[in-house]
Coordinates of N, CA and C in Angstrom, one line a residue:
L1 N -4.8 -0.5 126.3 CA -5.2 -1.6 125.2 C -4.8 -0.6 123.8
N2 N -4.9 0.4 124.0 CA -4.6 1.5 123.0 C -3.1 1.4 122.4
F3 N -2.3 0.9 123.6 CA -0.8 0.8 123.3 C -0.7 -0.2 122.5
E4 N -1.2 -1.1 122.8 CA -1.5 -2.6 122.1 C -1.9 -2.5 120.6
N5 N -3.0 -1.7 120.6 CA -3.6 -1.5 119.2 C -2.7 -0.7 118.1
A6 N -1.7 0.2 118.8 CA -0.8 1.1 118.2 C 0.5 0.2 117.8
G7 N 0.5 -1.1 118.5 CA 1.6 -1.7 118.2 C 2.9 -1.4 119.1
I8 N 2.7 -0.5 120.0 CA 3.9 0.1 121.2 C 4.1 -1.2 122.2
S9 N 3.0 -1.6 122.3 CA 3.3 -2.8 123.6 C 3.0 -4.2 123.0
E10 N 3.4 -5.3 123.9 CA 3.5 -6.5 123.4 C 2.1 -7.2 123.9
K11 N 1.5 -7.9 123.0 CA 0.1 -8.5 123.3 C -0.1 -9.5 124.8
T12 N 1.3 -9.9 125.0 CA 1.2 -10.3 126.4 C 0.4 -9.6 127.7
L13 N 0.9 -8.4 127.4 CA 0.0 -7.7 128.5 C -1.6 -7.3 128.3
L14 N -2.4 -8.1 127.3 CA -3.9 -8.0 127.3 C -4.5 -8.4 128.3
N15 N -4.3 -9.5 128.9 CA -4.9 -9.9 130.6 C -4.8 -8.8 131.6
L16 N -3.4 -8.1 131.5 CA -3.4 -7.2 132.7 C -4.3 -5.8 132.0
V17 N -4.4 -5.5 130.9 CA -5.2 -4.4 130.6 C -6.8 -4.6 130.7
L18 N -7.0 -6.0 130.4 CA -8.4 -6.1 130.1 C -9.1 -6.2 131.9
S19 N -8.4 -6.8 132.7 CA -8.2 -6.6 134.2 C -8.7 -5.3 134.7
H20 N -7.6 -4.4 134.4 CA -7.8 -2.8 134.5 C -9.1 -2.6 134.4
G21 N -9.1 -2.8 132.8 CA -10.5 -2.4 131.9 C -12.0 -2.8 132.9
L22 N -11.8 -4.0 133.4 CA -13.0 -4.8 133.8 C -13.3 -4.0 135.2
F23 N -12.2 -3.6 136.0 CA -12.5 -3.1 137.2 C -12.4 -1.3 137.2
Y24 N -11.3 -1.0 136.7 CA -11.5 0.6 136.7 C -12.4 1.3 135.6
G25 N -12.0 0.8 134.6 CA -12.6 1.1 133.3 C -14.2 0.7 133.6
G26 N -14.6 -0.5 134.0 CA -15.7 -1.0 133.9 C -16.4 -0.6 135.3
A27 N -16.0 -1.4 136.3 CA -16.8 -1.3 137.6 C -16.8 0.1 138.2
A28 N -15.4 0.9 138.3 CA -15.6 2.1 138.8 C -16.1 2.8 138.4
Q29 N -16.2 3.1 136.6 CA -17.0 4.1 135.7 C -18.6 3.7 135.9
F30 N -18.9 2.5 136.2 CA -20.5 2.1 136.4 C -21.0 2.8 137.6
A31 N -20.0 2.9 138.8 CA -20.4 3.0 139.8 C -20.3 4.5 140.0
A32 N -19.7 5.5 139.1 CA -19.5 6.8 139.0 C -20.5 7.3 138.2
G33 N -21.1 6.7 137.2 CA -22.6 6.7 136.8 C -23.8 6.9 137.7
M34 N -23.5 5.8 138.4 CA -24.5 6.0 139.3 C -24.6 7.2 140.2
W35 N -23.7 7.4 141.1 CA -23.2 8.5 141.7 C -23.8 9.9 141.0
E36 N -23.2 10.0 139.5 CA -23.6 11.5 138.8 C -25.4 11.2 139.0
F37 N -25.7 9.8 138.4 CA -27.5 9.7 138.5 C -28.0 10.5 139.9
A38 N -27.3 10.2 140.8 CA -27.8 10.7 142.4 C -27.4 12.1 142.4
T39 N -26.6 12.7 141.7 CA -26.8 14.3 141.5 C -27.3 15.0 140.7
G40 N -28.0 14.3 139.7 CA -29.0 14.9 138.9 C -28.2 15.2 137.6
N41 N -27.0 14.6 137.7 CA -26.4 14.8 136.2 C -26.5 13.9 135.1
T42 N -27.5 14.0 134.4 CA -27.9 13.0 133.5 C -26.9 12.6 132.4
F43 N -26.2 13.4 131.9 CA -25.3 13.1 131.0 C -23.7 12.4 131.7
G44 N -23.4 12.9 132.8 CA -22.3 12.0 133.3 C -23.0 10.7 133.8
A45 N -24.3 10.5 134.1 CA -24.9 9.0 134.5 C -24.9 8.5 133.4
S46 N -25.6 8.9 132.2 CA -25.2 8.1 131.0 C -24.2 7.4 130.2
A47 N -23.2 8.4 130.1 CA -21.7 8.0 129.7 C -21.1 7.2 130.8
F48 N -21.2 7.5 132.2 CA -20.2 6.7 132.9 C -20.7 5.2 132.8
T49 N -21.8 5.2 133.3 CA -22.6 3.8 133.4 C -22.5 3.1 132.0
S50 N -22.6 3.5 130.9 CA -22.6 3.1 129.6 C -21.2 2.7 129.3
Y51 N -20.3 3.4 129.6 CA -18.9 3.1 129.2 C -18.4 2.1 130.1
G52 N -18.8 2.1 131.4 CA -18.6 1.3 132.5 C -19.0 -0.2 131.6
A53 N -20.3 -0.1 131.4 CA -20.8 -1.7 130.7 C -20.1 -1.8 129.7
F54 N -19.5 -0.7 128.4 CA -18.6 -1.3 127.7 C -17.2 -2.1 127.9
W55 N -16.7 -1.3 128.8 CA -15.5 -2.1 129.5 C -15.5 -3.5 129.7
I56 N -16.7 -3.7 130.8 CA -17.0 -4.8 131.3 C -17.2 -5.8 130.1
S57 N -18.4 -5.5 129.3 CA -18.5 -6.2 128.2 C -17.4 -6.5 127.3
L58 N -16.5 -6.0 127.1 CA -15.3 -6.2 126.1 C -14.5 -7.0 126.8
A59 N -14.3 -6.8 128.0 CA -13.4 -7.6 128.7 C -13.8 -9.1 128.6
A60 N -15.2 -9.5 129.1 CA -15.9 -10.9 128.7 C -15.6 -11.3 127.8
F61 N -16.4 -10.4 126.4 CA -16.1 -10.9 125.0 C -14.8 -11.6 124.9
I62 N -13.7 -10.5 125.0 CA -12.5 -11.3 124.6 C -11.9 -12.3 125.4
W63 N -12.1 -12.6 126.6 CA -11.8 -13.6 127.6 C -12.8 -15.0 127.2
A64 N -13.7 -14.7 126.9 CA -14.7 -15.6 126.5 C -14.1 -16.4 125.1
H65 N -13.8 -15.3 124.3 CA -13.4 -15.8 122.9 C -11.9 -16.4 123.0
Q66 N -11.1 -15.9 123.8 CA -9.8 -16.7 124.0 C -10.2 -18.4 124.7
A67 N -11.2 -18.1 125.3 CA -11.4 -19.7 125.8 C -12.3 -20.4 124.7
D68 N -12.5 -20.0 123.9 CA -13.1 -20.8 122.1 C -14.5 -20.6 123.0
L69 N -15.4 -20.0 123.7 CA -16.7 -20.1 124.1 C -17.3 -19.5 123.2
F70 N -16.5 -18.7 121.9 CA -17.4 -18.0 120.8 C -16.5 -18.4 119.6
A71 N -16.7 -19.8 119.5 CA -15.9 -20.5 118.2 C -16.1 -19.9 117.3
G72 N -17.2 -19.3 116.9 CA -17.8 -18.9 115.6 C -17.7 -17.3 115.5
A73 N -17.3 -16.6 116.4 CA -17.2 -15.3 116.3 C -16.4 -14.9 115.1
Q74 N -16.7 -13.6 114.5 CA -16.0 -13.1 113.3 C -15.7 -11.5 113.4
E75 N -14.6 -11.4 112.3 CA -14.5 -10.1 112.6 C -15.9 -9.1 112.7
I76 N -17.0 -9.7 111.7 CA -18.2 -8.7 111.6 C -18.8 -8.7 113.1
D77 N -18.7 -9.5 113.9 CA -19.1 -9.3 115.2 C -18.6 -7.9 115.8
M78 N -17.3 -8.0 116.1 CA -16.2 -6.5 116.4 C -17.1 -5.5 115.7
F79 N -16.8 -5.4 114.3 CA -17.2 -4.5 113.4 C -18.4 -3.9 114.1
I80 N -19.5 -4.7 114.2 CA -20.8 -4.2 114.6 C -20.9 -3.6 116.0
Y81 N -20.1 -4.2 116.9 CA -20.1 -4.0 118.1 C -19.5 -2.2 118.4
F82 N -18.4 -2.2 117.5 CA -17.6 -0.8 117.8 C -18.7 0.0 116.6
M83 N -19.0 -0.4 115.7 CA -20.0 0.7 115.1 C -21.0 1.1 115.9
V84 N -21.6 0.2 116.8 CA -22.9 0.6 117.5 C -22.2 1.5 118.7
W85 N -21.1 1.3 119.3 CA -20.6 1.9 120.0 C -20.2 3.5 119.7
G86 N -19.7 3.4 118.3 CA -19.3 4.6 117.8 C -20.8 5.5 117.4
A87 N -21.7 5.1 117.2 CA -23.2 5.5 117.1 C -23.3 6.4 118.6
F88 N -23.5 5.3 119.6 CA -23.9 6.0 120.5 C -23.0 7.3 121.1
S89 N -21.7 6.9 120.9 CA -20.9 8.1 121.3 C -20.9 9.3 120.4
A90 N -21.4 9.1 119.3 CA -21.7 10.2 118.6 C -22.8 11.3 118.9
L91 N -24.0 10.1 119.2 CA -25.1 10.9 119.9 C -24.9 11.7 121.7
L92 N -23.7 11.3 122.1 CA -23.2 12.0 123.4 C -22.4 12.9 122.6
W93 N -21.6 12.9 121.8 CA -20.6 14.0 121.4 C -21.7 15.3 121.0
I94 N -22.9 15.1 120.4 CA -23.5 16.2 120.0 C -24.0 17.0 121.4
I95 N -24.4 16.1 122.5 CA -24.7 16.6 123.6 C -23.5 17.5 124.5
T96 N -22.3 16.7 124.1 CA -21.0 18.0 124.6 C -21.1 19.3 124.0
F97 N -21.7 19.7 122.9 CA -21.4 21.2 122.5 C -22.2 22.2 123.4
R98 N -23.0 21.5 124.3 CA -23.3 22.6 125.1 C -23.2 22.3 126.7
I99 N -22.0 21.5 126.7 CA -20.9 21.4 128.2 C -19.8 22.2 128.0
N100 N -18.9 21.7 127.4 CA -17.5 22.4 127.3 C -16.6 21.7 126.2
K101 N -15.6 22.5 125.6 CA -14.9 22.3 124.6 C -14.0 20.8 124.7
A102 N -13.6 21.1 126.1 CA -12.8 19.8 126.3 C -13.7 18.4 125.9
L103 N -14.4 18.2 126.4 CA -15.9 17.1 126.4 C -16.2 17.0 124.7
V104 N -15.9 18.2 124.0 CA -16.2 17.9 122.8 C -14.9 17.1 122.0
V105 N -13.7 17.5 122.4 CA -12.4 17.0 121.9 C -12.5 15.3 122.2
V106 N -12.8 15.3 123.8 CA -13.0 13.7 124.2 C -13.7 12.9 123.3
F107 N -15.0 13.1 123.1 CA -16.2 12.3 122.5 C -15.7 12.5 120.9
G108 N -15.5 13.6 120.3 CA -15.3 13.6 119.0 C -13.9 12.5 118.5
S109 N -12.9 12.5 119.8 CA -12.0 11.8 119.1 C -12.4 10.3 119.5
L110 N -13.4 9.9 120.4 CA -13.8 8.7 120.7 C -14.7 8.2 119.6
V111 N -15.6 8.8 119.1 CA -16.3 8.6 117.8 C -15.3 8.1 116.6
L112 N -14.4 8.8 116.6 CA -13.4 8.4 115.2 C -12.8 7.0 115.8
L113 N -12.2 6.9 117.1 CA -11.8 5.6 117.6 C -12.6 4.6 117.4
F114 N -14.0 4.9 117.6 CA -14.6 3.6 117.4 C -14.8 3.2 115.8
L115 N -14.9 4.1 115.0 CA -15.1 4.1 113.7 C -13.7 3.4 113.1
L116 N -12.6 4.1 113.4 CA -11.3 3.2 113.1 C -11.1 1.3 113.8
L117 N -11.8 1.6 114.9 CA -11.5 0.1 115.3 C -12.5 -1.1 114.8
A118 N -13.6 -0.3 114.1 CA -14.7 -1.4 113.3 C -14.0 -1.7 112.2
I119 N -13.3 -0.3 111.4 CA -12.8 -0.9 110.0 C -11.5 -1.5 110.3
G120 N -11.0 -1.4 111.1 CA -9.6 -1.9 111.7 C -9.8 -3.3 111.9
E121 N -10.8 -3.9 112.2 CA -11.4 -5.2 112.1 C -11.0 -6.2 110.8
Y122 N -10.5 -5.3 109.6 CA -10.3 -5.8 108.3 C -9.2 -5.1 107.8
S123 N -8.4 -4.2 108.5 CA -7.1 -3.7 108.3 C -6.2 -3.4 109.2
T124 N -5.0 -4.0 109.1 CA -3.9 -3.8 110.2 C -3.6 -2.4 110.5
G125 N -3.5 -1.8 109.4 CA -2.9 -0.1 109.3 C -3.8 0.5 110.0
V126 N -5.5 0.4 109.7 CA -6.6 1.3 110.5 C -6.6 0.8 111.7
H127 N -5.9 -0.6 112.2 CA -6.6 -0.8 113.6 C -5.3 -0.1 114.4
K128 N -4.1 0.0 113.8 CA -2.7 0.6 114.2 C -3.1 2.1 114.5
A129 N -3.4 2.7 113.3 CA -4.4 4.3 113.6 C -5.1 4.3 114.7
A130 N -5.9 3.3 114.9 CA -7.0 3.3 115.9 C -6.4 3.3 117.1
G131 N -5.1 3.0 117.3 CA -4.3 3.0 118.6 C -3.8 4.0 119.1
Y132 N -3.5 4.8 118.1 CA -3.0 6.3 118.2 C -4.3 7.5 118.5
V133 N -5.1 7.1 117.7 CA -6.6 7.8 118.1 C -6.8 7.8 119.8
G134 N -6.7 6.4 120.0 CA -7.1 5.8 121.2 C -6.5 6.5 122.3
L135 N -4.9 6.6 122.2 CA -4.2 7.1 123.0 C -4.5 8.8 122.9
F136 N -4.6 9.4 121.7 CA -4.9 10.9 121.9 C -6.4 10.8 122.8
C137 N -7.0 10.2 122.4 CA -8.9 10.2 123.1 C -8.4 10.2 125.0
G138 N -7.6 9.1 125.3 CA -7.3 8.5 126.7 C -6.7 9.8 127.2
G139 N -5.9 10.2 126.7 CA -5.1 11.6 127.3 C -5.8 12.6 127.5
S140 N -6.9 13.0 126.2 CA -7.6 14.2 126.3 C -8.6 13.9 127.4
A141 N -9.2 12.9 127.4 CA -10.0 12.6 128.8 C -9.7 12.6 130.1
I142 N -8.0 12.3 130.4 CA -7.3 12.4 131.4 C -7.3 13.6 131.9
Y143 N -7.0 14.7 131.0 CA -6.7 16.2 130.9 C -8.1 16.9 131.1
T144 N -9.1 16.7 130.7 CA -10.5 16.9 131.0 C -11.2 16.6 132.2
G145 N -10.7 15.4 132.7 CA -11.0 14.9 134.3 C -10.3 15.4 135.1
Y146 N -8.9 15.6 135.1 CA -7.7 16.4 135.9 C -8.5 18.2 135.8
A147 N -8.5 18.6 134.8 CA -8.9 19.8 135.1 C -10.1 20.5 135.7
T148 N -11.3 19.5 135.3 CA -12.6 19.6 136.2 C -12.4 19.7 137.4
L149 N -11.6 18.5 137.9 CA -11.0 18.2 139.5 C -10.4 19.3 140.1
L150 N -9.3 19.8 139.2 CA -8.6 20.9 139.9 C -9.2 22.4 140.0
N151 N -10.0 22.6 138.8 CA -10.9 23.9 138.6 C -12.2 23.8 139.6
E152 N -12.6 22.6 139.9 CA -13.6 22.8 140.8 C -13.5 23.1 142.3
T153 N -12.0 22.2 142.6 CA -11.6 22.0 143.8 C -10.9 23.4 144.5
W154 N -9.9 23.8 143.3 CA -9.5 25.2 143.9 C -10.6 26.6 143.5
K155 N -11.4 26.5 143.0 CA -12.4 27.3 142.4 C -11.9 28.6 141.6
G156 N -11.5 27.7 140.4 CA -10.9 29.0 139.5 C -10.8 28.1 138.3
T157 N -10.0 28.7 137.2 CA -9.6 28.1 136.0 C -8.0 28.5 135.9
F158 N -7.7 26.9 136.3 CA -6.0 26.6 136.3 C -5.5 25.9 135.1
L159 N -7.0 25.1 134.5 CA -6.5 24.6 133.4 C -7.7 24.5 132.5
P160 N -7.9 25.3 131.6 CA -9.0 25.4 130.6 C -9.5 24.4 130.1
I161 N -10.8 24.2 130.3 CA -12.0 23.3 129.5 C -12.7 23.9 128.3
G162 N -12.9 25.0 128.4 CA -13.6 26.1 127.5 C -15.0 25.7 127.5
P163 N -15.4 26.0 128.7 CA -17.3 26.0 129.2 C -18.0 26.7 127.8
Y164 N -19.0 26.2 127.6 CA -20.0 27.0 126.9 C -21.2 27.4 127.8
A165 N -22.2 28.2 127.2 CA -23.3 28.3 127.9 C -24.3 27.3 128.5
S166 N -24.7 27.1 129.3 CA -25.3 26.1 130.1 C -26.6 26.3 129.6
P167 N -27.6 25.0 129.4 CA -28.9 25.3 128.8 C -29.9 25.9 130.0
S168 N -29.4 26.0 131.2 CA -30.3 26.8 132.1 C -30.1 28.3 132.1
S169 N -29.1 28.6 131.5 CA -28.8 30.2 131.4 C -29.6 30.6 130.4
D170 N -29.7 29.7 129.2 CA -30.6 29.9 128.2 C -31.8 30.1 128.2
A171 N -32.5 29.3 129.0 CA -33.8 29.1 129.4 C -34.0 30.5 130.1
A172 N -33.3 30.9 131.4 CA -33.6 32.2 131.9 C -33.5 33.5 131.2
E173 N -32.8 33.2 130.2 CA -32.6 34.4 129.0 C -33.9 34.5 128.3
L174 N -34.6 33.1 128.0 CA -35.8 33.2 127.3 C -37.0 33.4 128.0
K175 N -36.9 33.1 129.4 CA -38.1 33.7 130.3 C -37.9 35.2 130.6
A176 N -37.0 35.8 130.3 CA -36.8 37.2 130.6 C -37.1 37.5 129.6
E177 N -37.4 37.6 128.3 CA -37.7 38.1 127.0 C -39.2 38.5 127.2
P178 N -39.9 39.6 126.8 CA -41.1 40.0 126.9 C -42.0 38.9 125.7

């Protein structure tokens, strides 16, 4: 979708992108969130299920709009939609400062992306800029996901993600103080 937003690809690919977003970005991420919940990873559960639901709702909204089911929809609807997701992403971004630097980059660029998408409802140039920020955000998310998978599988740091101290280690230090 960000290739289209940036003006790199044709709008004719929108249905393919939305289908991919519905199933991989939507259903698969939502399922991943449930698995994260089962392992006790509250951040992963919150992020994956929420962004899975985002992709499902975005695809449904765009298809319904194309079918004229939302004939009265206006730019303000998408502006509000993107601003709310930007605010939610900003809250998660704050939490990433306790996880690792790679996630700080992913969520920081995601906040900027949602802000630009919202403003881009009223400005073609800003919408195009959002596409490029989205490409960066997606690339940083792919890097972060792959680096995490590689590092955990091979039990080392092969691609750096810049880990921060975990809250549990801070808690242990606080308990140790007299």
